[in-house]
Short mmCIF file of C-alpha atoms and ligand atoms in Angstrom, two decimals:
data_model
loop_
_atom_site.label_atom_id
_atom_site.label_comp_id
_atom_site.label_asym_id
_atom_site.label_seq_id
_atom_site.Cartn_x
_atom_site.Cartn_y
_atom_site.Cartn_z
CA UNK A 1 48.05 -38.74 -23.80
CA UNK A 2 44.17 -40.86 -22.43
CA UNK A 3 44.61 -40.27 -18.92
CA UNK A 4 44.80 -36.66 -19.17
CA UNK A 5 42.23 -36.25 -22.71
CA UNK A 6 39.32 -38.36 -20.20
CA UNK A 7 38.59 -35.25 -17.16
CA UNK A 8 39.49 -32.58 -19.96
CA UNK A 9 36.51 -33.76 -22.09
CA UNK A 10 34.38 -34.85 -18.92
CA UNK A 11 35.08 -31.23 -17.67
CA UNK A 12 33.84 -29.64 -20.97
CA UNK A 13 30.84 -31.96 -20.54
CA UNK A 14 30.37 -30.75 -16.64
CA UNK A 15 30.11 -26.46 -17.89
CA UNK A 16 27.77 -27.75 -21.37
CA UNK A 17 25.35 -29.27 -18.82
CA UNK A 18 25.45 -26.68 -16.36
CA UNK A 19 24.74 -24.19 -18.98
CA UNK A 20 22.30 -26.39 -20.26
CA UNK A 21 20.45 -27.16 -16.76
CA UNK A 22 21.19 -22.58 -16.39
CA UNK A 23 19.54 -21.43 -19.53
CA UNK A 24 16.12 -23.85 -18.75
CA UNK A 25 16.25 -23.05 -15.15
CA UNK A 26 16.50 -19.16 -16.09
CA UNK A 27 13.60 -18.85 -19.49
CA UNK A 28 11.82 -21.92 -16.60
CA UNK A 29 11.53 -19.26 -14.38
CA UNK A 30 10.99 -15.59 -16.37
CA UNK A 31 8.40 -17.27 -17.81
CA UNK A 32 7.00 -18.40 -14.42
CA UNK A 33 7.52 -14.78 -13.25
CA UNK A 34 5.39 -13.43 -16.12
CA UNK A 35 3.52 -14.51 -15.84
CA UNK A 36 1.71 -14.44 -12.49
CA UNK A 37 -0.39 -11.54 -11.64
CA UNK A 38 1.12 -9.55 -9.13
CA UNK A 39 -0.63 -6.76 -8.54
CA UNK A 40 -4.33 -6.02 -9.39
CA UNK A 41 -5.72 -4.10 -12.73
CA UNK A 42 -3.24 -1.42 -13.53
CA UNK A 43 -5.38 2.04 -13.57
CA UNK A 44 -3.28 4.92 -13.46
CA UNK A 45 -0.51 6.47 -15.90
CA UNK A 46 1.67 5.62 -13.51
CA UNK A 47 1.21 1.93 -13.20
CA UNK A 48 1.38 0.82 -16.74
CA UNK A 49 5.39 2.38 -15.84
CA UNK A 50 5.89 0.55 -12.73
CA UNK A 51 4.90 -3.05 -14.03
CA UNK A 52 6.85 -2.40 -16.81
CA UNK A 53 10.11 -1.48 -14.56
CA UNK A 54 8.84 -4.92 -13.30
CA UNK A 55 8.64 -7.22 -15.49
CA UNK A 56 12.30 -6.66 -16.50
CA UNK A 57 13.81 -6.67 -13.21
CA UNK A 58 12.70 -10.26 -13.55
CA UNK A 59 14.01 -10.80 -16.55
CA UNK A 60 16.92 -9.41 -15.18
CA UNK A 61 16.78 -10.96 -11.89
CA UNK A 62 16.09 -14.36 -12.79
CA UNK A 63 19.04 -15.47 -14.27
CA UNK A 64 21.48 -13.84 -11.87
CA UNK A 65 19.80 -16.46 -9.47
CA UNK A 66 19.72 -19.55 -11.10
CA UNK A 67 23.70 -18.66 -12.27
CA UNK A 68 24.24 -17.90 -8.63
CA UNK A 69 22.01 -21.30 -7.33
CA UNK A 70 23.38 -23.72 -10.44
CA UNK A 71 26.96 -22.63 -9.15
CA UNK A 72 26.75 -22.89 -5.56
CA UNK A 73 23.99 -26.93 -5.79
CA UNK A 74 27.80 -28.40 -8.28
CA UNK A 75 30.51 -26.64 -6.19
CA UNK A 76 28.33 -28.92 -3.25
CA UNK A 77 28.28 -31.82 -5.24
CA UNK A 78 31.45 -31.60 -7.11
CA UNK A 79 33.84 -30.60 -4.82
CA UNK A 80 32.81 -31.82 -1.63
CA UNK A 81 34.96 -34.48 0.74
CA UNK A 82 34.79 -37.94 0.23
CA UNK A 83 36.01 -41.01 2.60
CA UNK A 84 40.24 -40.41 3.49
CA UNK A 85 40.31 -37.18 2.32
CA UNK A 86 39.29 -36.25 6.08
CA UNK A 87 42.96 -34.65 6.65
CA UNK A 88 43.69 -33.65 2.87
CA UNK A 89 44.39 -29.52 2.15
CA UNK A 90 42.65 -28.47 -0.72
CA UNK A 91 44.44 -27.48 -4.02
CA UNK A 92 46.08 -23.28 -3.73
CA UNK A 93 44.93 -20.75 -5.56
CA UNK A 94 46.33 -17.71 -5.55
CA UNK A 95 43.38 -16.08 -7.72
CA UNK A 96 42.43 -15.53 -10.99
CA UNK A 97 42.33 -11.78 -12.28
CA UNK A 98 41.21 -12.79 -15.61
CA UNK A 99 37.40 -14.37 -13.77
CA UNK A 100 37.86 -11.81 -10.68
CA UNK A 101 37.82 -8.54 -13.42
CA UNK A 102 34.61 -10.59 -14.56
CA UNK A 103 32.19 -11.11 -11.69
CA UNK A 104 32.49 -7.58 -10.23
CA UNK A 105 32.71 -6.26 -14.18
CA UNK A 106 29.31 -7.76 -15.58
CA UNK A 107 27.49 -7.41 -12.27
CA UNK A 108 29.17 -3.31 -11.65
CA UNK A 109 26.91 -2.83 -14.93
CA UNK A 110 23.35 -4.57 -14.39
CA UNK A 111 23.08 -2.02 -11.63
CA UNK A 112 24.20 0.48 -13.45
CA UNK A 113 22.33 -0.44 -16.00
CA UNK A 114 19.04 -1.04 -14.12
CA UNK A 115 19.44 2.15 -11.47
CA UNK A 116 19.80 4.26 -14.54
CA UNK A 117 16.41 2.60 -16.52
CA UNK A 118 14.60 3.00 -12.44
CA UNK A 119 16.10 6.02 -12.32
CA UNK A 120 14.33 7.57 -15.56
CA UNK A 121 11.19 5.51 -15.11
CA UNK A 122 10.89 7.71 -11.47
CA UNK A 123 11.72 11.24 -13.20
CA UNK A 124 8.50 10.11 -15.14
CA UNK A 125 5.59 9.03 -13.08
CA UNK A 126 7.04 12.13 -10.53
CA UNK A 127 6.14 14.54 -13.51
CA UNK A 128 3.98 17.37 -13.15
CA UNK A 129 1.43 17.75 -16.42
CA UNK A 130 2.10 19.24 -19.48
CA UNK A 131 1.79 23.14 -19.10
CA UNK A 132 -1.87 23.88 -19.87
CA UNK A 133 -3.20 21.07 -18.28
CA UNK A 134 -4.90 21.37 -15.44
CA UNK A 135 -3.97 19.88 -12.43
CA UNK A 136 -5.58 19.10 -9.12
CA UNK A 137 -4.49 19.39 -5.40
CA UNK A 138 -6.26 16.90 -3.06
CA UNK A 139 -5.36 17.62 0.59
CA UNK A 140 -4.92 13.96 2.47
CA UNK A 141 -4.86 14.10 6.61
CA UNK A 142 -4.72 10.64 7.85
CA UNK A 143 -5.52 10.80 11.67
CA UNK A 144 -6.15 6.95 13.77
CA UNK A 145 -8.36 5.17 11.76
CA UNK A 146 -9.14 6.52 8.74
CA UNK A 147 -8.87 9.27 6.13
CA UNK A 148 -9.84 12.76 5.40
CA UNK A 149 -9.20 14.06 1.31
CA UNK A 150 -9.80 18.53 1.10
CA UNK A 151 -11.22 19.73 -1.80
CA UNK A 152 -10.32 23.05 -3.17
CA UNK A 153 -12.46 23.20 -6.63
CA UNK A 154 -12.78 26.87 -8.54
CA UNK A 155 -11.67 28.20 -4.55
CA UNK A 156 -15.05 26.58 -2.89
CA UNK A 157 -13.36 24.10 -0.59
CA UNK A 158 -14.88 21.55 1.37
CA UNK A 159 -13.76 17.81 2.66
CA UNK A 160 -15.19 14.58 1.78
CA UNK A 161 -14.53 10.60 4.20
CA UNK A 162 -14.71 8.85 0.14
CA UNK A 163 -12.31 9.95 -2.50
CA UNK A 164 -13.91 11.57 -5.51
CA UNK A 165 -11.38 11.92 -9.03
CA UNK A 166 -12.30 12.47 -12.41
CA UNK A 167 -11.20 10.49 -15.43
CA UNK A 168 -8.22 11.57 -17.64
CA UNK A 169 -6.69 14.57 -15.27
CA UNK A 170 -3.44 14.69 -12.99
CA UNK A 171 -3.94 14.44 -8.85
CA UNK A 172 -1.50 15.94 -6.70
CA UNK A 173 -1.91 14.36 -3.33
CA UNK A 174 -0.78 16.93 -0.67
CA UNK A 175 -0.14 13.42 2.63
CA UNK A 176 -0.03 15.01 6.19
CA UNK A 177 -0.97 12.82 9.62
CA UNK A 178 -2.53 14.47 13.05
CA UNK A 179 -0.34 11.42 14.74
CA UNK A 180 1.87 8.60 14.20
CA UNK A 181 2.74 7.16 10.18
CA UNK A 182 0.71 5.70 7.80
CA UNK A 183 0.98 5.33 4.76
CA UNK A 184 -1.36 6.49 1.74
CA UNK A 185 -1.88 4.03 -1.21
CA UNK A 186 -4.47 2.70 -3.67
CA UNK A 187 -3.16 -0.04 -5.10
CA UNK A 188 -5.03 0.01 -8.53
CA UNK A 189 -2.87 3.49 -8.65
CA UNK A 190 0.56 1.24 -7.97
CA UNK A 191 1.31 4.51 -6.04
CA UNK A 192 2.32 5.03 -2.19
CA UNK A 193 3.64 7.25 0.04
CA UNK A 194 4.05 7.55 4.62
CA UNK A 195 2.23 10.42 5.84
CA UNK A 196 4.33 11.19 8.27
CA UNK A 197 3.23 14.07 10.80
CA UNK A 198 4.97 17.29 10.67
CA UNK A 199 5.59 17.48 6.84
CA UNK A 200 3.48 16.90 4.12
CA UNK A 201 4.82 14.48 1.05
CA UNK A 202 3.14 14.00 -2.38
CA UNK A 203 2.80 12.19 -5.46
CA UNK A 204 0.69 12.54 -8.30
CA UNK A 205 -1.36 10.11 -10.71
CA UNK A 206 -3.57 10.19 -13.61
CA UNK A 207 -6.53 8.32 -13.60
CA UNK A 208 -6.68 6.48 -16.59
CA UNK A 209 -9.95 6.00 -18.63
CA UNK A 210 -10.99 1.87 -18.19
CA UNK A 211 -10.35 3.41 -13.69
CA UNK A 212 -13.88 4.40 -13.88
CA UNK A 213 -15.06 2.51 -10.65
CA UNK A 214 -14.23 2.46 -7.11
CA UNK A 215 -10.34 1.37 -6.17
CA UNK A 216 -9.22 -0.02 -2.16
CA UNK A 217 -7.58 2.83 -0.24
CA UNK A 218 -4.94 1.14 1.97
CA UNK A 219 -3.27 2.31 4.94
CA UNK A 220 0.86 0.59 4.22
CA UNK A 221 1.68 1.03 7.47
CA UNK A 222 0.82 -0.65 10.91
CA UNK A 223 0.13 2.44 12.88
CA UNK A 224 -2.29 1.04 15.70
CA UNK A 225 -4.90 -1.38 16.45
CA UNK A 226 -7.10 -0.57 14.05
CA UNK A 227 -4.82 0.22 11.15
CA UNK A 228 -6.36 -2.90 9.55
CA UNK A 229 -9.87 -0.70 8.98
CA UNK A 230 -8.00 2.20 8.00
CA UNK A 231 -9.78 1.34 4.73
CA UNK A 232 -11.87 3.70 2.29
CA UNK A 233 -13.03 3.99 -1.31
CA UNK A 234 -11.63 5.71 -4.30
CA UNK A 235 -14.49 6.38 -6.64
CA UNK A 236 -12.68 7.46 -10.46
CA UNK A 237 -15.60 9.19 -12.56
CA UNK A 238 -16.28 10.78 -15.71
CA UNK A 239 -15.69 14.36 -15.84
CA UNK A 240 -19.05 15.30 -15.89
CA UNK A 241 -19.53 13.18 -13.01
CA UNK A 242 -17.16 14.45 -11.06
CA UNK A 243 -18.50 17.73 -11.60
CA UNK A 244 -22.16 17.77 -10.57
CA UNK A 245 -20.54 15.13 -6.68
CA UNK A 246 -18.22 18.97 -6.96
CA UNK A 247 -21.38 20.26 -7.55
CA UNK A 248 -23.94 18.59 -4.60
CA UNK A 249 -20.72 18.67 -2.23
CA UNK A 250 -20.87 22.46 -2.65
CA UNK A 251 -24.07 23.42 -2.94
CA UNK A 252 -24.85 21.38 0.79
CA UNK A 253 -26.67 22.92 3.66
CA UNK A 254 -23.01 23.60 6.64
CA UNK A 255 -23.03 21.95 8.86
CA UNK A 256 -26.00 19.34 8.64
CA UNK A 257 -25.71 18.90 12.75
CA UNK A 258 -26.11 14.98 12.65
CA UNK A 259 -24.43 14.19 9.29
CA UNK A 260 -27.25 13.41 6.33
CA UNK A 261 -23.26 14.13 3.88
CA UNK A 262 -24.59 11.96 1.02
CA UNK A 263 -24.87 8.66 3.41
CA UNK A 264 -27.63 7.74 3.82
CA UNK A 265 -27.86 4.52 2.96
CA UNK A 266 -26.95 1.17 5.21
CA UNK A 267 -28.37 -0.07 7.97
CA UNK A 268 -29.60 1.85 11.58
CA UNK A 269 -29.17 -1.20 13.55
CA UNK A 270 -26.63 0.21 16.67
CA UNK A 271 -25.23 -2.61 17.38
CA UNK A 272 -24.14 -3.44 13.73
CA UNK A 273 -23.21 -0.76 13.17
CA UNK A 274 -21.18 -0.27 16.70
CA UNK A 275 -19.33 -3.57 15.95
CA UNK A 276 -18.87 -3.76 11.35
CA UNK A 277 -18.87 0.38 11.37
CA UNK A 278 -20.34 1.14 7.81
CA UNK A 279 -18.49 -0.11 5.35
CA UNK A 280 -20.82 2.24 2.48
CA UNK A 281 -19.05 5.43 3.42
CA UNK A 282 -15.66 3.59 5.29
CA UNK A 283 -16.99 4.78 9.30
CA UNK A 284 -14.99 2.70 11.36
CA UNK A 285 -17.40 0.67 14.00
CA UNK A 286 -16.89 2.31 17.16
CA UNK A 287 -16.08 -1.21 18.78
CA UNK A 288 -13.13 -0.78 16.56
CA UNK A 289 -11.09 1.15 19.59
CA UNK A 290 -14.18 1.20 22.36
CA UNK A 291 -14.96 -1.73 24.73
CA UNK A 292 -18.46 -2.19 25.36
CA UNK A 293 -20.20 -5.29 26.84
CA UNK A 294 -23.32 -5.66 25.41
CA UNK A 295 -21.52 -5.88 22.02
CA UNK A 296 -19.46 -7.67 23.56
CA UNK A 297 -16.28 -5.07 22.57
CA UNK A 298 -13.10 -5.78 24.72
CA UNK A 299 -10.80 -2.98 22.16
CA UNK A 300 -9.34 -0.14 25.03
CA UNK A 301 -8.01 2.28 22.18
CA UNK A 302 -10.51 4.58 23.24
CA UNK A 303 -12.05 4.75 26.34
CA UNK A 304 -14.31 1.17 27.74
CA UNK A 305 -17.81 3.11 26.63
CA UNK A 306 -19.62 1.42 29.80
CA UNK A 307 -17.44 3.64 32.35
CA UNK A 308 -17.94 6.59 30.25
CA UNK A 309 -21.14 7.05 29.38
CA UNK A 310 -22.73 6.27 32.47
CA UNK A 311 -25.28 8.51 33.60
CA UNK A 312 -24.74 10.43 31.06
CA UNK A 313 -27.40 11.93 28.52
CA UNK A 314 -27.98 11.55 24.90
CA UNK A 315 -27.43 15.31 23.90
CA UNK A 316 -23.32 14.39 26.04
CA UNK A 317 -23.85 10.92 23.28
CA UNK A 318 -24.25 12.24 20.54
CA UNK A 319 -21.64 15.36 19.92
CA UNK A 320 -19.67 13.00 21.63
CA UNK A 321 -20.03 10.73 18.55
CA UNK A 322 -20.19 13.90 15.76
CA UNK A 323 -17.70 16.20 18.23
CA UNK A 324 -15.35 13.87 19.66
CA UNK A 325 -12.65 16.44 21.19
CA UNK A 326 -15.48 18.72 22.17
CA UNK A 327 -14.35 16.79 26.21
CA UNK A 328 -12.05 14.20 26.39
CA UNK A 329 -12.04 11.41 29.03
CA UNK A 330 -9.06 11.21 31.54
CA UNK A 331 -6.35 9.49 30.83
CA UNK A 332 -7.26 9.80 27.11
CA UNK A 333 -5.67 12.07 23.67
CA UNK A 334 -8.09 14.80 21.76
CA UNK A 335 -7.73 14.17 18.09
CA UNK A 336 -7.25 10.77 18.50
CA UNK A 337 -11.07 9.44 17.43
CA UNK A 338 -12.12 10.06 13.39
CA UNK A 339 -14.07 13.77 13.65
CA UNK A 340 -15.72 12.78 10.59
CA UNK A 341 -18.71 10.30 11.63
CA UNK A 342 -20.47 13.73 10.69
CA UNK A 343 -20.30 12.58 7.41
CA UNK A 344 -19.91 9.22 7.20
CA UNK A 345 -22.87 8.06 8.53
CA UNK A 346 -26.69 9.40 8.42
CA UNK A 347 -28.34 11.77 11.63
CA UNK A 348 -30.85 8.43 11.56
CA UNK A 349 -27.14 6.27 12.10
CA UNK A 350 -26.47 8.50 14.62
CA UNK A 351 -29.57 8.53 16.63
CA UNK A 352 -30.01 4.95 16.85
CA UNK A 353 -26.61 4.70 18.03
CA UNK A 354 -27.08 7.39 20.38
CA UNK A 355 -30.33 5.94 21.84
CA UNK A 356 -28.56 2.71 22.25
CA UNK A 357 -25.24 3.26 24.16
CA UNK A 358 -27.74 5.62 26.38
CA UNK A 359 -30.25 1.87 26.07
CA UNK A 360 -27.69 -0.06 27.26
CA UNK A 361 -24.64 2.77 29.17
CA UNK A 362 -27.50 3.68 31.99
CA UNK A 363 -29.17 -0.01 32.78
CU1 CUA B 1 -3.17 4.45 9.54
CU2 CUA B 1 -2.59 1.63 9.29
#
């Protein structure tokens, strides 16, 4: 009968059109997803595996998204209520076993497959280096608002405000926090973990040969007013350069007094230091946490310097910068201010700040 065959042919054509639209949209979505540079350069051996996992996820999930979207859009158009149908019931449907088995089994298989693959990648990127290959441990301590890196190179222990790593050698980070939750992240290395008070967390990476150079270190967990300033630099060096750096760090005079720990560069203009810190060494700007009328800062994480430094001498101010927990202003907690300004500021910079603070708070 012509009346029956026409709608059936039309329905078949509609399904064919939907499949065609779906295939084209999936291909376009996958091409777009793979052409976007989602991540910075991949500078650890772990980064390559993570980026491949990402690409596989795009290829697997874009068609699912397209399938759902096409069916939703088609249903909205095709089965919408027409004028005059307000009081009609829909057709009585009592399930479709074959369809239900398919839409349960296929997604389940897809998820099990992706979970298995992701587990294999995770196992891979957390794997210790093969026996006989050395692995360096670096203790990473987060605190409001700085990272400190502690090394133990052949029994010689020292700390650094910047992270230095030799290329091609596995490093395991033991990550701790002194105060709140931070998150230790070097985007170029991809790996990332929370620094949680009371426990030690870990991850390991191996810098690739193309990684020689500087990489941003970011705190990836909102940890307070200075969170955005909790940025430092990871320097990946050739093995000889790294050895030379270790030698420099282990032979420098202990307790350098007013700083001098490799922080010779940078401005000694105190007001600039106060408001911008020392970008070369990631010394946090004082104004990030402190109010000081002369510098125009109004932060309240730390004490108001106009008040607490009034009537104090230069020696007190210097001690407060280099050894902040020596005396804690009333109403504030110890361990909040970074204790490493002796490393991140040069002696000249500390002296300039002491003079500036002494001058403007004792006017
Ligand atoms: Cu530390 Cu955000």
